[in-house]
Short mmCIF file of N, CA and C in Angstrom, two decimals:
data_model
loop_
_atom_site.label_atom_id
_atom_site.label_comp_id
_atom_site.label_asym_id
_atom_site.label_seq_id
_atom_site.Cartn_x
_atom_site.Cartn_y
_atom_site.Cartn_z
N UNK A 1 14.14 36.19 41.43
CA UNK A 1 13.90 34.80 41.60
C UNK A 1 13.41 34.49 43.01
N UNK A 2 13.71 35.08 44.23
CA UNK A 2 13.42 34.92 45.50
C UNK A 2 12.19 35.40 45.69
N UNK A 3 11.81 36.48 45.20
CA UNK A 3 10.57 37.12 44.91
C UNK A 3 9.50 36.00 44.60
N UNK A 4 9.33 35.39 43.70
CA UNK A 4 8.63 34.79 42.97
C UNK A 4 8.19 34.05 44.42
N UNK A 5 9.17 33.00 44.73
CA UNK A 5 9.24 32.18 46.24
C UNK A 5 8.43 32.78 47.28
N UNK A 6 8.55 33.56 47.65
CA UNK A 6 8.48 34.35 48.81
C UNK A 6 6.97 34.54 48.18
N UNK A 7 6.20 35.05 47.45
CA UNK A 7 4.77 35.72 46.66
C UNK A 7 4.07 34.06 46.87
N UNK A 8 4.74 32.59 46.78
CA UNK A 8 3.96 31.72 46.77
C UNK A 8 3.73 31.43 48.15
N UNK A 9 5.01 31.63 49.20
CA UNK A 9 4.34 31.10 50.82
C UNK A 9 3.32 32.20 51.27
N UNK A 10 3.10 32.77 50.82
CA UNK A 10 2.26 33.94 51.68
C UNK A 10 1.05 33.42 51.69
N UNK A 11 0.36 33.81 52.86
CA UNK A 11 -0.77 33.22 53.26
C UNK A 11 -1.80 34.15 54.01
N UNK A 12 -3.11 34.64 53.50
CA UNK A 12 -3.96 35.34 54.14
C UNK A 12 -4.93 34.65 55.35
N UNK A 13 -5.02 35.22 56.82
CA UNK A 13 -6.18 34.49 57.19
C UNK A 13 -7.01 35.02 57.88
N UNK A 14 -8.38 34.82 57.70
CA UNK A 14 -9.35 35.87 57.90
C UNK A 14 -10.56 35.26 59.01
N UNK A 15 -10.54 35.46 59.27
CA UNK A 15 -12.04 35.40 60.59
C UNK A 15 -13.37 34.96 59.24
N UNK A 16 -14.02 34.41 59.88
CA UNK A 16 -15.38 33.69 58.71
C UNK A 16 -16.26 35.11 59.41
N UNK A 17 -16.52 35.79 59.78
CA UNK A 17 -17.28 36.96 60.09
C UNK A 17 -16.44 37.95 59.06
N UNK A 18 -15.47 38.16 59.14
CA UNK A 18 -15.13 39.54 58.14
C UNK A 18 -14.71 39.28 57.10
N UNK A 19 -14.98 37.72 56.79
CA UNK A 19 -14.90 37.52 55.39
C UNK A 19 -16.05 38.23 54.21
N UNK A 20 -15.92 38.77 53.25
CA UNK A 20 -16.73 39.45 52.09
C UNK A 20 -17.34 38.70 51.49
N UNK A 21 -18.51 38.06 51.67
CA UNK A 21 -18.98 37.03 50.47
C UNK A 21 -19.45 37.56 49.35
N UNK A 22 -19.75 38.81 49.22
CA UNK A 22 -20.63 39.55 48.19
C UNK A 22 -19.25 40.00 46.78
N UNK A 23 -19.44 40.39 45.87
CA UNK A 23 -18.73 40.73 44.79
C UNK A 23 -18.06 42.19 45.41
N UNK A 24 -19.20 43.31 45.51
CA UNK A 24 -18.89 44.33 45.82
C UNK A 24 -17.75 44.64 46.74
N UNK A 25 -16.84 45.70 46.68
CA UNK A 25 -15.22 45.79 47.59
C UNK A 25 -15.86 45.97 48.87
N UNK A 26 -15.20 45.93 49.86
CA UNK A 26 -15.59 46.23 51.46
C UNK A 26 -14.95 47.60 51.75
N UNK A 27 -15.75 48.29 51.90
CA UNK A 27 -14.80 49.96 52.05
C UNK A 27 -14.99 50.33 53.23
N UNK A 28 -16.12 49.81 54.14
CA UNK A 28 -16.55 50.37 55.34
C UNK A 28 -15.68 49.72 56.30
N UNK A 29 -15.77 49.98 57.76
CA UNK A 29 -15.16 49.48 58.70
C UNK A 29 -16.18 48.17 59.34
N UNK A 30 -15.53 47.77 60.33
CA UNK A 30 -16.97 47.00 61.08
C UNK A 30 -17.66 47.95 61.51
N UNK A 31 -19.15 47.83 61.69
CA UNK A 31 -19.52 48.69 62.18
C UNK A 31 -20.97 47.63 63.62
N UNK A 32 -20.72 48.60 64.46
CA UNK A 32 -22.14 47.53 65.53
C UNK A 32 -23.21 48.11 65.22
N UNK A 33 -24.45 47.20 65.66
CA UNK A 33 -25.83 47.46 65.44
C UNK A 33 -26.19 49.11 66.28
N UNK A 34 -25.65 48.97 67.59
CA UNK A 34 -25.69 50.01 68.16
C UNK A 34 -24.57 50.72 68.64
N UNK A 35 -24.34 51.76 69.52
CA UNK A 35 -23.21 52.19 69.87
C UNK A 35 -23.89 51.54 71.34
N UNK A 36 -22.30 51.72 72.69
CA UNK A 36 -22.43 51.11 73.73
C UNK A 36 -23.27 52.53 74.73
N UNK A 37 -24.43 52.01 75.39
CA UNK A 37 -24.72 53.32 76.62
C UNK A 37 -23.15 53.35 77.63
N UNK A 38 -22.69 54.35 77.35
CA UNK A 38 -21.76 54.73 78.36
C UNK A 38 -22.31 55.70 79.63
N UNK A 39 -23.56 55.67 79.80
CA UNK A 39 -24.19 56.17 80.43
C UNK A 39 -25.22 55.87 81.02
N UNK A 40 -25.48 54.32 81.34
CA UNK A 40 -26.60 53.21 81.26
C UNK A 40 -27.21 53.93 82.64
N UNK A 41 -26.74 54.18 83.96
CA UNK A 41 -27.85 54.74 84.77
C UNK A 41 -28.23 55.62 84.77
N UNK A 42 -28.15 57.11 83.78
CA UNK A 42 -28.70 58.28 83.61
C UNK A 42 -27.83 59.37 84.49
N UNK A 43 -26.54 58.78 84.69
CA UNK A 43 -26.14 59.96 85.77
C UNK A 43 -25.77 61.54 85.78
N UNK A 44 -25.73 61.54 84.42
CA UNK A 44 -25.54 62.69 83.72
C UNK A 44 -26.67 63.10 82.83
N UNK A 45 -27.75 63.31 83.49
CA UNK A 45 -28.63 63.54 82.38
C UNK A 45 -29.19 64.76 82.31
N UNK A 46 -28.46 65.53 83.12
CA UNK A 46 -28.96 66.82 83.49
C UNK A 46 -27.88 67.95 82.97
N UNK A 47 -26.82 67.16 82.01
CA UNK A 47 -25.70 67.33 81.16
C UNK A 47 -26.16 67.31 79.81
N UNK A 48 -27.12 67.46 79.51
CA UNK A 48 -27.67 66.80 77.97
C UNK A 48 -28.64 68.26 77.76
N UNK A 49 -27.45 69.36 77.37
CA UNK A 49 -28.42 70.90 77.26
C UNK A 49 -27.55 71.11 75.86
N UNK A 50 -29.21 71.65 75.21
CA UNK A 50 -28.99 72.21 73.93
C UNK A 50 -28.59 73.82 74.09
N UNK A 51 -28.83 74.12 72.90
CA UNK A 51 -28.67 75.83 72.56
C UNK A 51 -29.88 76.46 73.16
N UNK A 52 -31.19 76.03 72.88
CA UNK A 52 -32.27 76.37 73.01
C UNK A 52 -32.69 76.04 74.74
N UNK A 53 -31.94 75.22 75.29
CA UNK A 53 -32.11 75.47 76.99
C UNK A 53 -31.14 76.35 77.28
N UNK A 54 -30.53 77.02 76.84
CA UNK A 54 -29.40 78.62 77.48
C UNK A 54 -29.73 79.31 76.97
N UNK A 55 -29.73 79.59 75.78
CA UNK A 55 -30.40 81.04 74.94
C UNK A 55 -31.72 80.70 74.50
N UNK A 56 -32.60 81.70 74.79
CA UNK A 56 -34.01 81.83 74.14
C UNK A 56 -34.63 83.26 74.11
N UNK A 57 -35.27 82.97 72.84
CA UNK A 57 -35.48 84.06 72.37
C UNK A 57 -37.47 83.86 72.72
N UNK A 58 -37.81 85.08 73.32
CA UNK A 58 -39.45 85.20 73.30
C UNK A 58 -39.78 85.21 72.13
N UNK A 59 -41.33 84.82 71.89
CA UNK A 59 -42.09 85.84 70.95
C UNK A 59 -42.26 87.11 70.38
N UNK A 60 -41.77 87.83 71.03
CA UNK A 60 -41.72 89.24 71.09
C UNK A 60 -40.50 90.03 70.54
N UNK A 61 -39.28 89.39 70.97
CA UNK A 61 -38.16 90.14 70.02
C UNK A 61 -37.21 88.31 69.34
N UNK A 62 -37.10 88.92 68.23
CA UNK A 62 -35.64 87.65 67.59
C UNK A 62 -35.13 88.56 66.84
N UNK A 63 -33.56 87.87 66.98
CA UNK A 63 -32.69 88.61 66.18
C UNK A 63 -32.99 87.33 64.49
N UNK A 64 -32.05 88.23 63.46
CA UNK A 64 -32.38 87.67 62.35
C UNK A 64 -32.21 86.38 62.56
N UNK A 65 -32.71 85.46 61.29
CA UNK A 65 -32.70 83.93 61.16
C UNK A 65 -31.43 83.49 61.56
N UNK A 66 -30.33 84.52 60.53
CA UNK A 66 -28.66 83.84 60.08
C UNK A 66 -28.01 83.78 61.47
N UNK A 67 -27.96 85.30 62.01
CA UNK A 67 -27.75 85.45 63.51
C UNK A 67 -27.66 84.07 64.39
N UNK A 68 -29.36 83.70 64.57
CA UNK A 68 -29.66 82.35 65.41
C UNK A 68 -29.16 81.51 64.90
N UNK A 69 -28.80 81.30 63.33
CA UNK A 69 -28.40 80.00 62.97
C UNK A 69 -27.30 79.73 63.58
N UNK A 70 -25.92 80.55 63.01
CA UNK A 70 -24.80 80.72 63.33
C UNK A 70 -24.45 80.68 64.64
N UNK A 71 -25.26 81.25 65.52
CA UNK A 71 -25.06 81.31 67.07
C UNK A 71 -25.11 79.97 67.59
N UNK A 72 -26.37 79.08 66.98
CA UNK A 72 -26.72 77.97 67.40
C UNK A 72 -25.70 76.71 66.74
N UNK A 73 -25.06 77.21 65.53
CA UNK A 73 -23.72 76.40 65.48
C UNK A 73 -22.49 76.39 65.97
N UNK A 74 -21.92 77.71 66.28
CA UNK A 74 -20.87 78.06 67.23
C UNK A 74 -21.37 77.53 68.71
N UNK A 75 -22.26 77.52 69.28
CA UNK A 75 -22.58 76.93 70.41
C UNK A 75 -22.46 75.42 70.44
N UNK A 76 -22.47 74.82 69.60
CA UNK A 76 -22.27 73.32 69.55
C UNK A 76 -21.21 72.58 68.67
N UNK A 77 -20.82 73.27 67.94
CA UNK A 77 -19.27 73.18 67.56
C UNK A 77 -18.63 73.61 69.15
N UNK A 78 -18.06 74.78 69.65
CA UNK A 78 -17.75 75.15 70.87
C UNK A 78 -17.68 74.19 71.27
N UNK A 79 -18.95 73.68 72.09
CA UNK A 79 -19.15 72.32 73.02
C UNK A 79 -18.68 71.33 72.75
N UNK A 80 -18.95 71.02 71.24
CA UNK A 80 -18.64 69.73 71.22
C UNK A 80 -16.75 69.44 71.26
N UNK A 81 -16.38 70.70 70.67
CA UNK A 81 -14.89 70.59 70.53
C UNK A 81 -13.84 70.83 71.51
N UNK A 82 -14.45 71.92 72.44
CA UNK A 82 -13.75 71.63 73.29
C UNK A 82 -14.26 70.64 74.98
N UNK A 83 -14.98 69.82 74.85
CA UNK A 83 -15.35 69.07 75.45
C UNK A 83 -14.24 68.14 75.23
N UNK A 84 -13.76 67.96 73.43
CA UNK A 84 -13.25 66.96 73.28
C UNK A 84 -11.71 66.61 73.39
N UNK A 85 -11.36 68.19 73.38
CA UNK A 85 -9.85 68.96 73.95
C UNK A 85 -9.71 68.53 75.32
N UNK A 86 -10.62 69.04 76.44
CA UNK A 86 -10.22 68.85 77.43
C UNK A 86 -10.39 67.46 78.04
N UNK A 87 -10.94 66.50 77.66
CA UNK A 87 -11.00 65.18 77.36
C UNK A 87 -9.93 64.45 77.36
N UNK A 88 -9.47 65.01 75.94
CA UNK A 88 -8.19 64.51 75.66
C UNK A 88 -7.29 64.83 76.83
N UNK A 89 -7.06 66.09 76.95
CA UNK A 89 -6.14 66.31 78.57
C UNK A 89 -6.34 65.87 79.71
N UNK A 90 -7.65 65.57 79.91
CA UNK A 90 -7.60 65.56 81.61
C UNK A 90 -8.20 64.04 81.85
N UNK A 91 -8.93 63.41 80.50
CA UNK A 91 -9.20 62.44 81.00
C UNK A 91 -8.39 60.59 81.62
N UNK A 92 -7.25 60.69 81.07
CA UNK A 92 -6.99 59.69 81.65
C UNK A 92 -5.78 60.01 83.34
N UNK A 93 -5.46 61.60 83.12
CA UNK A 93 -4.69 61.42 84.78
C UNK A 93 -6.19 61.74 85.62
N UNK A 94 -7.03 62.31 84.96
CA UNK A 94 -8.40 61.89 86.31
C UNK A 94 -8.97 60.98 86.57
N UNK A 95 -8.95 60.41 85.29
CA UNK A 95 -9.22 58.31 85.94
C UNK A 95 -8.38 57.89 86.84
N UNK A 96 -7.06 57.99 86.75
CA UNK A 96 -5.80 57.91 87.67
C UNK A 96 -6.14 58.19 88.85
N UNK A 97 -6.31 59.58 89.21
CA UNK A 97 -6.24 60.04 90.69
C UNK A 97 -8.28 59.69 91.44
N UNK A 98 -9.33 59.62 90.38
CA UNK A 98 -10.22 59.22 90.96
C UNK A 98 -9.88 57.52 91.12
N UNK A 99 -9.89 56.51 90.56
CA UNK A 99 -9.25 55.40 90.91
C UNK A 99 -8.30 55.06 91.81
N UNK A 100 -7.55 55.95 91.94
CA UNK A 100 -6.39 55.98 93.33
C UNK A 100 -7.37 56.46 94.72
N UNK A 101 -7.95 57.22 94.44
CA UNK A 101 -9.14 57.79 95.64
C UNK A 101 -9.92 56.64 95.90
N UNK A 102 -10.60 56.38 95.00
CA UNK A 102 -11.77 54.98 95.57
C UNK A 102 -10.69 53.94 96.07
N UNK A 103 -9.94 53.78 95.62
CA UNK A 103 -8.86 52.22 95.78
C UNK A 103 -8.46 52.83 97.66
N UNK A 104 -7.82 54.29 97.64
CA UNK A 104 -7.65 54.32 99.15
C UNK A 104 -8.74 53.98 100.08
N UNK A 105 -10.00 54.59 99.68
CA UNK A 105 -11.61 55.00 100.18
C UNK A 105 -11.95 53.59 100.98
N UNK A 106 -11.61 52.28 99.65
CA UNK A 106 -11.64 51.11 99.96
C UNK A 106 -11.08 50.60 100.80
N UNK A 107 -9.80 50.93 101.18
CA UNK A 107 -8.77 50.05 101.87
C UNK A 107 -9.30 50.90 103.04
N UNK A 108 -9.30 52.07 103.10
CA UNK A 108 -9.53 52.38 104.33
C UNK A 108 -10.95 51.85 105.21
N UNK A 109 -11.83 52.15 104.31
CA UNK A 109 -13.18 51.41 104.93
C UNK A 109 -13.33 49.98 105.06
N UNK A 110 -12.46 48.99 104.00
CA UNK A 110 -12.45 47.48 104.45
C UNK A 110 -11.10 47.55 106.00
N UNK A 111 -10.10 48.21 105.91
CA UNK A 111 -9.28 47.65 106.75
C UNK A 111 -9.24 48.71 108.45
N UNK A 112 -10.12 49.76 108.03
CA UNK A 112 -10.09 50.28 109.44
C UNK A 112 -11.36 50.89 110.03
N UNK A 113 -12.47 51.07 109.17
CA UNK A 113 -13.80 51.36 109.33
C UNK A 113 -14.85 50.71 109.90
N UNK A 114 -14.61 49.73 109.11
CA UNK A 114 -15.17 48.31 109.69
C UNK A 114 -14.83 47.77 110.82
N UNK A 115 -13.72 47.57 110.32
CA UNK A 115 -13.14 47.35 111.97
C UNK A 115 -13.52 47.40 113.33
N UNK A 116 -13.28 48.91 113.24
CA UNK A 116 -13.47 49.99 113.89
C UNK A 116 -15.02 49.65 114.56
N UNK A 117 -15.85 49.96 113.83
CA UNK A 117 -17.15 49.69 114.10
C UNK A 117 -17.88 48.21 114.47
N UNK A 118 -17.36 47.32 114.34
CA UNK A 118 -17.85 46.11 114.77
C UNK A 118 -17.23 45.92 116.42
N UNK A 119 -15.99 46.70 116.47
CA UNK A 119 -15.39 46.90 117.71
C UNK A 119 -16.60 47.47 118.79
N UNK A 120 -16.94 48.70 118.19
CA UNK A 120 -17.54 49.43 119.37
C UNK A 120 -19.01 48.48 119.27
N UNK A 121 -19.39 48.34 118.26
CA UNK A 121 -20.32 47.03 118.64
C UNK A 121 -20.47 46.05 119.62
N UNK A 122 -19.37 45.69 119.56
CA UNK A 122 -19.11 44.02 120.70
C UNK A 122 -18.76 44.84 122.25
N UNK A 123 -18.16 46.30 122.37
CA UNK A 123 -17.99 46.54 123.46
C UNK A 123 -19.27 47.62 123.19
N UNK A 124 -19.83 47.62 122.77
CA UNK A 124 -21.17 48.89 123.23
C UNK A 124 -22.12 48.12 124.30
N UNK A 125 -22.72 46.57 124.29
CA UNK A 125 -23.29 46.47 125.54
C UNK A 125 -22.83 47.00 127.15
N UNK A 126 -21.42 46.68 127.02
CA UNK A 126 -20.92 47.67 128.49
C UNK A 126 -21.08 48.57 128.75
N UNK A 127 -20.58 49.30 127.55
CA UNK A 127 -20.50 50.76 127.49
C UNK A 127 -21.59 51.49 127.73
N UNK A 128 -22.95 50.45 127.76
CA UNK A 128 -24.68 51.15 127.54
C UNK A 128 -24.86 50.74 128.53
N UNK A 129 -24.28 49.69 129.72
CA UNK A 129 -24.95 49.64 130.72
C UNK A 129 -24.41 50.56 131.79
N UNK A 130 -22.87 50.80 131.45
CA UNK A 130 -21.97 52.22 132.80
C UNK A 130 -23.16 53.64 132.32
N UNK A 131 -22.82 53.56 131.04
CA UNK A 131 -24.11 54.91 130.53
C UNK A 131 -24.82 54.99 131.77
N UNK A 132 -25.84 53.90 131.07
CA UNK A 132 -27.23 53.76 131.90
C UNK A 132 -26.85 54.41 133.06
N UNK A 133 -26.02 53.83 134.14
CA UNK A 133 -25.85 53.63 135.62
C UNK A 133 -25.06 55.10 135.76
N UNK A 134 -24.52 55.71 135.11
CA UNK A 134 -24.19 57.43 135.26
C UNK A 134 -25.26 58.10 135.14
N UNK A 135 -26.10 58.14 134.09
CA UNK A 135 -27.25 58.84 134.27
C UNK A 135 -28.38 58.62 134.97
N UNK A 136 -28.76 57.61 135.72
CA UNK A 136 -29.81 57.14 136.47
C UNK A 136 -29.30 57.43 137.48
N UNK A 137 -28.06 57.44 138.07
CA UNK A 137 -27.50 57.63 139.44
C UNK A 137 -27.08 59.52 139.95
N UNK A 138 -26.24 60.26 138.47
CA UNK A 138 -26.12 61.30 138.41
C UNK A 138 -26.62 62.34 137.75
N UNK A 139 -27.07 61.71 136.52
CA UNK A 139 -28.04 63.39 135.23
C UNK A 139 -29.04 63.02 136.18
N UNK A 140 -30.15 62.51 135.87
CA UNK A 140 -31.59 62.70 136.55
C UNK A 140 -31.64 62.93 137.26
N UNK A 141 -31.29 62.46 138.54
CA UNK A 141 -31.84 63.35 140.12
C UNK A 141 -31.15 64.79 139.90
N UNK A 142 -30.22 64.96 138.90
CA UNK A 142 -29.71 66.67 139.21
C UNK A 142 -30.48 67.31 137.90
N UNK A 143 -30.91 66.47 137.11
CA UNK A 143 -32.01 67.63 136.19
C UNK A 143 -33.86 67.62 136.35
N UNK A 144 -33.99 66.35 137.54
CA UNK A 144 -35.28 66.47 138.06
C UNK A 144 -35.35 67.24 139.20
N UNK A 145 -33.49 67.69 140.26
CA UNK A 145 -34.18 68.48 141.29
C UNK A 145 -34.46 70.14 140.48
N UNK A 146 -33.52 70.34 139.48
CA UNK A 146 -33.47 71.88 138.76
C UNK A 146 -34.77 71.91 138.18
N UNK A 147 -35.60 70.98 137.48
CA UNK A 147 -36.54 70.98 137.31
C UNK A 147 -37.98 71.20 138.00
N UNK A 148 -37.77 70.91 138.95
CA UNK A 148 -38.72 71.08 140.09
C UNK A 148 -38.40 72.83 140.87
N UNK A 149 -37.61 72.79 141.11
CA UNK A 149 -36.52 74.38 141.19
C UNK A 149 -37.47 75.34 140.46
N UNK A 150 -37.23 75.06 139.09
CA UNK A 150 -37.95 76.31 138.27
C UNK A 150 -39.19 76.35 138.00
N UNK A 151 -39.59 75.18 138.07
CA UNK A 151 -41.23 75.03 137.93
C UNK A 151 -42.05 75.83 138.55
N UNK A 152 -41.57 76.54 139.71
CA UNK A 152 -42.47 77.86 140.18
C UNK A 152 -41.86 78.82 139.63
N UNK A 153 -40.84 79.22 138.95
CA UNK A 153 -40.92 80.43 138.18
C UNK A 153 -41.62 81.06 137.06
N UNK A 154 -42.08 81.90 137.12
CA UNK A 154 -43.18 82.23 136.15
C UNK A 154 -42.51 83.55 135.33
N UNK A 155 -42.70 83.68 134.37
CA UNK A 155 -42.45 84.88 133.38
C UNK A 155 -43.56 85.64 132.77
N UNK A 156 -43.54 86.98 132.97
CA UNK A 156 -44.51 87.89 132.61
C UNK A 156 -43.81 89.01 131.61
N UNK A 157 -44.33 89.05 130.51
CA UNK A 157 -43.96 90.28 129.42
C UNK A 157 -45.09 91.14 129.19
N UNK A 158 -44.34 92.34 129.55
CA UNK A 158 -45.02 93.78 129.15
C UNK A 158 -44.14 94.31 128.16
N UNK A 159 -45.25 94.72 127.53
CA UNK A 159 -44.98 95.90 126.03
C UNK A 159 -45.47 97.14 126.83
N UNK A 160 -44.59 98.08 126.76
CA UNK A 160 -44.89 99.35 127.35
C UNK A 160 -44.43 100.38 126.09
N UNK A 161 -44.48 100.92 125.84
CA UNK A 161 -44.75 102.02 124.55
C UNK A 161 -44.40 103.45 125.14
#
């Protein structure tokens, strides 16, 4: 008797997009027009090797058809599967520790890099004019008198045999 009750409040409610208007059952999933580029600037594109860019066979010698077939399916089964193994393992504590890296990378370059460098900025005019006045007063006259010094030395090479 509660049954009965309970079968009349029930209530379905559906999104007007995944509603079925057609007779036919809905067996498929949603599906999108496209899949997403997870790869939109090409950064890996030098990652995108078949069978036929590692193994090749000349004109001149092939092993039988079945051979190549088989080879060329174990090579991409292989790939594809355990690509998808180690994926599974490594990919979300390496999002972790690369995300922890950029997040430090950041803090360090917004809170002490910068810094840092706008500092020696605002004090580099000083710092370029003591420069200046050390080397105009002490390098040059002591690498224009050494200069003048050696300028009469002359070097002569003999090959003697």
């Amino acid at each position: 008797m509660g049954l009965e009750k309970e079968k009349a409040d029930a209530r379905i409610f559906m999104d007007e997009d995944e509603f079925n208007r057609s007779s036919a059952p809905m067996l498929t999933e949603k599906t999108y027009e496209s899949e997403p580029d997870r790869d939109p600037h090409d950064l890996n594109a030098h990652l995108k090797v078949s069978f036929e860019d590692v193994i090749a066979e000349p004109d001149t010698t092939h092993s039988f058809d079945k051979v190549w077939i088989c080879s060329t399916a174990v090579f991409e089964i292989s790939k594809y599967l355990i690509y998808k193994v180690l994926t599974t393992l490594l990919a979300i504590p390496l999002a972790f520790v690369i995300g922890l890296l950029f997040a430090i990378l950041s803090c360090l370059h917004i809170w002490v890099v910068m810094p840092f460098v706008r500092t020696c900025l605002m004090v580099l005019p000083s710092v370029q004019a003591v420069w200046r006045g050390i080397t105009d007063s002490i390098v040059a006259p002591l690498y224009a008198s050494m200069g003048r010094c050696f300028s009469s030395v002359s070097v002569r090479v003999d090959q003697s045999l």
